[in-house]
Coordinates of C-alpha atoms in Angstrom, one line a residue:
X1 CA 226.2 136.4 199.2
X2 CA 228.1 133.1 199.8
X3 CA 228.0 130.1 197.6
X4 CA 226.6 126.7 198.7
X5 CA 230.0 125.1 199.5
X6 CA 231.4 128.1 201.3
X7 CA 228.2 128.5 203.3
X8 CA 228.4 124.8 204.2
X9 CA 232.0 125.2 205.4
X10 CA 231.0 128.1 207.6
X11 CA 228.0 126.2 209.0
X12 CA 230.0 123.1 209.7
X13 CA 232.8 125.0 211.3
X14 CA 230.4 127.1 213.5
X15 CA 228.4 124.0 214.4
X16 CA 231.5 122.0 215.4
X17 CA 232.7 125.0 217.5
X18 CA 229.3 125.1 219.3
X19 CA 229.4 121.3 219.9
X20 CA 232.9 121.4 221.3
X21 CA 232.1 124.5 223.5
X22 CA 229.0 122.8 225.0
X23 CA 231.0 119.6 225.6
X24 CA 233.9 121.5 227.3
X25 CA 231.4 123.5 229.4
X26 CA 229.8 120.3 230.5
X27 CA 233.2 118.9 231.5
X28 CA 233.9 122.1 233.4
X29 CA 230.6 122.1 235.3
X30 CA 230.5 118.4 236.2
X31 CA 234.2 117.7 236.4
X32 CA 233.9 114.7 234.2
X33 CA 237.0 113.4 232.2
X34 CA 237.3 113.7 228.4
X35 CA 235.7 110.8 226.5
X36 CA 238.1 108.3 225.0
X37 CA 235.5 106.9 222.6
X38 CA 236.8 108.9 219.5
X39 CA 240.3 107.6 220.0
X40 CA 238.9 104.0 220.5
X41 CA 236.9 104.4 217.3
X42 CA 239.9 105.4 215.3
X43 CA 241.9 102.5 216.8
X44 CA 239.1 100.0 215.9
X45 CA 238.8 101.4 212.4
X46 CA 242.6 101.1 211.9
X47 CA 242.3 97.4 213.0
X48 CA 239.4 96.8 210.6
X49 CA 241.2 98.4 207.6
X50 CA 244.6 96.8 208.4
X51 CA 246.3 100.1 209.1
X52 CA 248.8 100.7 211.8
X53 CA 248.8 103.8 214.1
X54 CA 252.5 104.3 214.8
X55 CA 254.0 104.7 218.2
X56 CA 253.8 103.1 221.6
X57 CA 252.4 104.0 225.0
X58 CA 251.6 107.6 225.5
X59 CA 252.8 108.6 222.0
X60 CA 250.3 106.3 220.3
X61 CA 247.5 107.3 222.7
X62 CA 248.2 111.0 221.8
X63 CA 248.1 110.2 218.1
X64 CA 244.8 108.3 218.5
X65 CA 243.3 111.2 220.5
X66 CA 244.4 113.7 217.9
X67 CA 243.0 111.6 215.1
X68 CA 239.7 111.2 217.0
X69 CA 239.4 114.9 217.3
X70 CA 240.2 115.5 213.6
X71 CA 237.6 112.9 212.7
X72 CA 235.0 114.8 214.7
X73 CA 235.9 118.0 212.8
X74 CA 235.7 116.3 209.4
X75 CA 232.3 114.9 210.4
X76 CA 231.0 118.3 211.6
X77 CA 232.2 120.2 208.6
X78 CA 231.0 117.5 206.1
X79 CA 227.5 117.5 207.5
X80 CA 227.5 121.3 207.4
X81 CA 228.2 121.2 203.6
X82 CA 225.5 118.5 203.1
X83 CA 223.1 120.7 205.0
X84 CA 223.9 123.7 202.8
X85 CA 223.5 121.6 199.6
X86 CA 220.1 120.4 200.8
X87 CA 219.0 123.9 201.5
X88 CA 220.1 125.0 198.0
X89 CA 218.2 122.0 196.6
X90 CA 215.0 123.4 198.1
X91 CA 214.8 121.5 201.5
X92 CA 213.8 124.3 203.9
X93 CA 212.8 123.4 207.4
X94 CA 211.5 125.5 210.3
X95 CA 214.2 126.3 212.8
X96 CA 213.1 123.8 215.5
X97 CA 212.7 120.9 213.0
X98 CA 216.0 121.7 211.3
X99 CA 217.8 121.8 214.6
X100 CA 216.5 118.4 215.6
X101 CA 217.1 116.8 212.2
X102 CA 220.7 118.1 211.9
X103 CA 221.5 117.3 215.5
X104 CA 220.1 113.8 215.0
X105 CA 222.1 113.3 211.8
X106 CA 225.3 114.5 213.6
X107 CA 224.6 112.0 216.4
X108 CA 224.0 109.2 214.0
X109 CA 227.2 109.9 212.1
X110 CA 229.1 109.7 215.3
X111 CA 227.3 106.9 217.1
X112 CA 226.8 104.5 214.2
X113 CA 230.5 103.8 213.6
X114 CA 230.9 103.5 217.4
X115 CA 228.3 100.8 217.5
X116 CA 229.3 99.1 214.2
X117 CA 233.0 98.8 215.3
X118 CA 232.0 97.4 218.7
X119 CA 233.5 100.3 220.6
X120 CA 230.4 100.8 222.6
X121 CA 226.7 99.6 222.5
X122 CA 224.3 102.6 222.7
X123 CA 221.6 100.3 223.8
X124 CA 223.3 100.0 227.1
X125 CA 223.8 103.7 227.7
X126 CA 222.2 105.4 230.7
X127 CA 219.9 108.4 230.5
X128 CA 222.8 110.6 231.6
X129 CA 225.0 109.1 228.8
X130 CA 222.3 109.9 226.2
X131 CA 221.9 113.5 227.5
X132 CA 225.7 114.0 227.5
X133 CA 225.7 112.9 223.8
X134 CA 222.5 114.6 222.7
X135 CA 222.8 118.1 224.1
X136 CA 226.1 119.1 222.3
X137 CA 224.7 117.7 219.0
X138 CA 221.6 119.7 219.4
X139 CA 223.8 122.8 219.8
X140 CA 225.5 121.7 216.6
X141 CA 222.1 121.3 214.8
X142 CA 220.9 124.7 216.0
X143 CA 224.0 126.5 214.9
X144 CA 224.1 124.8 211.4
X145 CA 220.4 125.5 210.9
X146 CA 220.9 129.2 211.8
X147 CA 223.8 129.6 209.4
X148 CA 222.3 127.8 206.4
X149 CA 219.0 129.6 206.7
X150 CA 220.6 133.0 207.5
X151 CA 223.0 133.1 204.6
X152 CA 221.1 132.8 201.3
X153 CA 223.2 131.9 198.2
X154 CA 222.8 133.6 194.8
X155 CA 220.9 130.6 193.5
X156 CA 218.4 131.0 196.3
X157 CA 217.3 134.4 195.0
X158 CA 214.2 132.8 193.6
X159 CA 210.4 133.2 193.9
X160 CA 209.2 131.9 197.3
X161 CA 208.6 128.2 197.3
X162 CA 205.1 127.0 197.9
X163 CA 204.2 124.3 200.4
X164 CA 204.4 120.8 199.1
X165 CA 200.9 119.5 198.3
X166 CA 199.7 116.1 199.3
X167 CA 199.9 114.8 195.7
X168 CA 203.6 115.7 195.5
X169 CA 204.4 114.1 198.8
X170 CA 202.5 110.9 197.7
X171 CA 204.4 110.8 194.4
X172 CA 207.7 111.3 196.2
X173 CA 206.7 108.3 198.4
X174 CA 206.0 106.2 195.3
X175 CA 209.3 107.2 193.7
X176 CA 211.0 106.3 196.9
X177 CA 209.5 102.8 196.9
X178 CA 210.7 102.4 193.3
X179 CA 214.2 103.5 194.3
X180 CA 214.1 101.0 197.1
X181 CA 213.6 98.3 194.4
X182 CA 216.0 99.8 191.8
X183 CA 218.2 102.5 193.4
X184 CA 218.9 104.3 190.1
X185 CA 215.3 105.1 189.5
X186 CA 215.3 107.8 192.2
X187 CA 217.3 110.1 190.0
X188 CA 216.7 108.5 186.6
X189 CA 212.9 108.6 186.8
X190 CA 212.6 112.4 187.0
X191 CA 215.5 112.9 184.6
X192 CA 214.2 110.6 181.9
X193 CA 210.7 112.0 182.1
X194 CA 211.6 115.7 182.1
X195 CA 211.2 117.5 178.8
X196 CA 214.0 120.0 179.5
X197 CA 216.7 117.7 180.5
X198 CA 219.7 117.4 178.1
X199 CA 220.5 114.3 176.1
X200 CA 223.7 113.6 177.9
X201 CA 222.0 113.4 181.3
X202 CA 219.3 111.2 179.9
X203 CA 221.8 108.8 178.3
X204 CA 223.7 108.7 181.6
X205 CA 220.5 107.9 183.5
X206 CA 219.4 105.3 181.0
X207 CA 222.8 103.6 181.2
X208 CA 222.7 103.6 185.0
X209 CA 219.3 102.1 185.0
X210 CA 220.1 99.5 182.4
X211 CA 223.2 98.5 184.2
X212 CA 221.3 98.0 187.4
X213 CA 218.6 96.0 185.7
X214 CA 221.2 93.7 184.3
X215 CA 223.3 93.5 187.5
X216 CA 220.4 92.6 189.6
X217 CA 220.0 89.3 187.8
X218 CA 223.6 88.2 188.4
X219 CA 224.7 86.0 191.3
X220 CA 226.4 87.5 194.3
X221 CA 224.5 90.7 194.4
X222 CA 224.9 92.4 197.8
X223 CA 221.9 92.5 200.2
X224 CA 220.0 95.7 199.4
X225 CA 219.4 96.3 203.1
X226 CA 223.1 95.9 204.1
X227 CA 224.9 98.9 205.6
X228 CA 226.8 99.3 202.4
X229 CA 223.8 99.4 200.1
X230 CA 220.9 100.8 202.0
X231 CA 222.2 104.4 202.4
X232 CA 222.5 104.8 198.6
X233 CA 218.9 103.7 198.1
X234 CA 217.7 106.2 200.8
X235 CA 219.8 109.0 199.2
X236 CA 218.3 108.1 195.8
X237 CA 214.8 108.4 197.1
X238 CA 215.6 111.7 198.7
X239 CA 217.3 113.0 195.6
X240 CA 214.3 112.0 193.4
X241 CA 212.0 113.9 195.7
X242 CA 214.1 117.0 195.4
X243 CA 213.8 116.8 191.6
X244 CA 210.0 116.3 191.7
X245 CA 209.7 119.3 194.1
X246 CA 211.7 121.5 191.7
X247 CA 209.1 120.9 189.0
X248 CA 206.4 122.2 191.4
X249 CA 208.5 125.0 192.8
X250 CA 207.7 123.5 196.2
X251 CA 209.6 123.2 199.5
X252 CA 211.2 119.7 199.3
X253 CA 211.3 119.0 203.1
X254 CA 208.2 116.8 203.3
X255 CA 208.7 115.2 199.9
X256 CA 212.3 114.2 201.0
X257 CA 210.9 112.6 204.2
X258 CA 208.4 110.7 202.0
X259 CA 211.1 109.7 199.6
X260 CA 213.4 108.3 202.3
X261 CA 210.5 106.5 203.9
X262 CA 209.4 105.0 200.6
X263 CA 213.0 103.9 199.8
X264 CA 213.2 102.1 203.2
X265 CA 209.8 100.4 202.5
X266 CA 210.8 99.5 199.0
X267 CA 214.2 98.1 200.1
X268 CA 212.8 95.8 202.8
X269 CA 209.7 95.0 200.8
X270 CA 211.7 94.0 197.8
X271 CA 213.9 91.8 200.0
X272 CA 210.8 90.2 201.4
X273 CA 209.5 89.5 197.9
X274 CA 212.7 87.9 196.7
X275 CA 212.9 85.7 199.8
X276 CA 209.2 84.7 199.3
X277 CA 209.9 84.0 195.6
X278 CA 213.0 81.9 196.4
X279 CA 212.1 78.3 195.5
X280 CA 208.8 79.3 193.9
X281 CA 210.1 81.2 190.9
X282 CA 213.4 81.2 189.1
X283 CA 215.4 84.1 190.5
X284 CA 215.6 85.9 187.2
X285 CA 211.8 85.8 186.9
X286 CA 211.3 87.2 190.4
X287 CA 213.8 90.0 189.4
X288 CA 211.9 90.8 186.2
X289 CA 208.6 91.1 188.1
X290 CA 210.3 93.4 190.5
X291 CA 211.7 95.4 187.6
X292 CA 208.2 95.9 186.2
X293 CA 206.7 97.0 189.6
X294 CA 209.6 99.5 190.2
X295 CA 209.3 101.0 186.7
X296 CA 205.5 101.3 187.0
X297 CA 205.8 103.1 190.3
X298 CA 208.5 105.4 189.0
X299 CA 206.3 106.3 185.9
X300 CA 203.3 106.9 188.2
X301 CA 205.4 109.2 190.3
X302 CA 207.2 111.1 187.5
X303 CA 204.9 111.5 184.6
X304 CA 202.6 114.0 186.2
X305 CA 204.0 117.5 185.8
X306 CA 206.8 116.2 183.5
X307 CA 206.5 119.3 181.3
X308 CA 207.5 121.6 184.1
X309 CA 211.1 122.7 184.4
X310 CA 213.3 121.1 187.0
X311 CA 215.7 124.0 186.8
X312 CA 215.5 126.7 189.5
X313 CA 214.5 130.0 188.1
X314 CA 216.3 133.0 189.4
X315 CA 215.0 136.5 189.8
X316 CA 217.1 139.7 190.4
X317 CA 216.0 141.3 193.6
X318 CA 217.4 144.7 192.7
X319 CA 216.0 145.0 189.1

């Protein structure tokens, strides 16, 4: 059996190959030229970061084209590894759902930088443009889903995971809202309330939480819904849902969805609260109130089932 990282590399490589094959087949059938968007994206990123792509004319264009292709490979392989990690963590989706989710994530990882750097505006794309973009990414999603679900790792030799119950999904949502308010709570909540977590992990979680509670009251804190801050909060909500699911021995797919949705709601809701409180309460008081709400939600989400182990139990299939 393969390990999580190796399986992810295989899945990402296979998925990227499928994406490129479908793209080139489309070009062959329709006779359309190769897209120059990857090269333009690399060029725009170089401008933003103050880097210089050497060369002039055709030489520079060739370098940009090559860098654009390499960026696509890195994107595809990286998402394959993340998909494998999610599978090992207990996020197990039916094949059609996994195909769409992984394909959509691959599209987002490609199209978001394109839009953010001003290379192209997806809102103005035609139906044909969207299909040209979506079909290869669906092929990527299907291939990655097939590999990660078809190659179990040694750590996945566990008792079958039960379906996530409504209570677990609801608690994952609450923990996500807490993580939207204080991003460290997504992982710190389950870690600090678990009875079988080591002292070092608990101290690290407590330090992280305390640091964020302090930093939130300082001036110049970045907007929690900014592109730089929001992904970390969403990831924290998803990670916390995985830990809660491990306690129940449950499939983490729906809890993760709930955790991400809760994180988004908590992030934008907390921003709305701070804007409403501006001018009505001192900023530090508004922050302390938000601290209390986030901590209360995290406790409500994490205290039930805290005596259950968050460690995955393995069984030997050939004993």
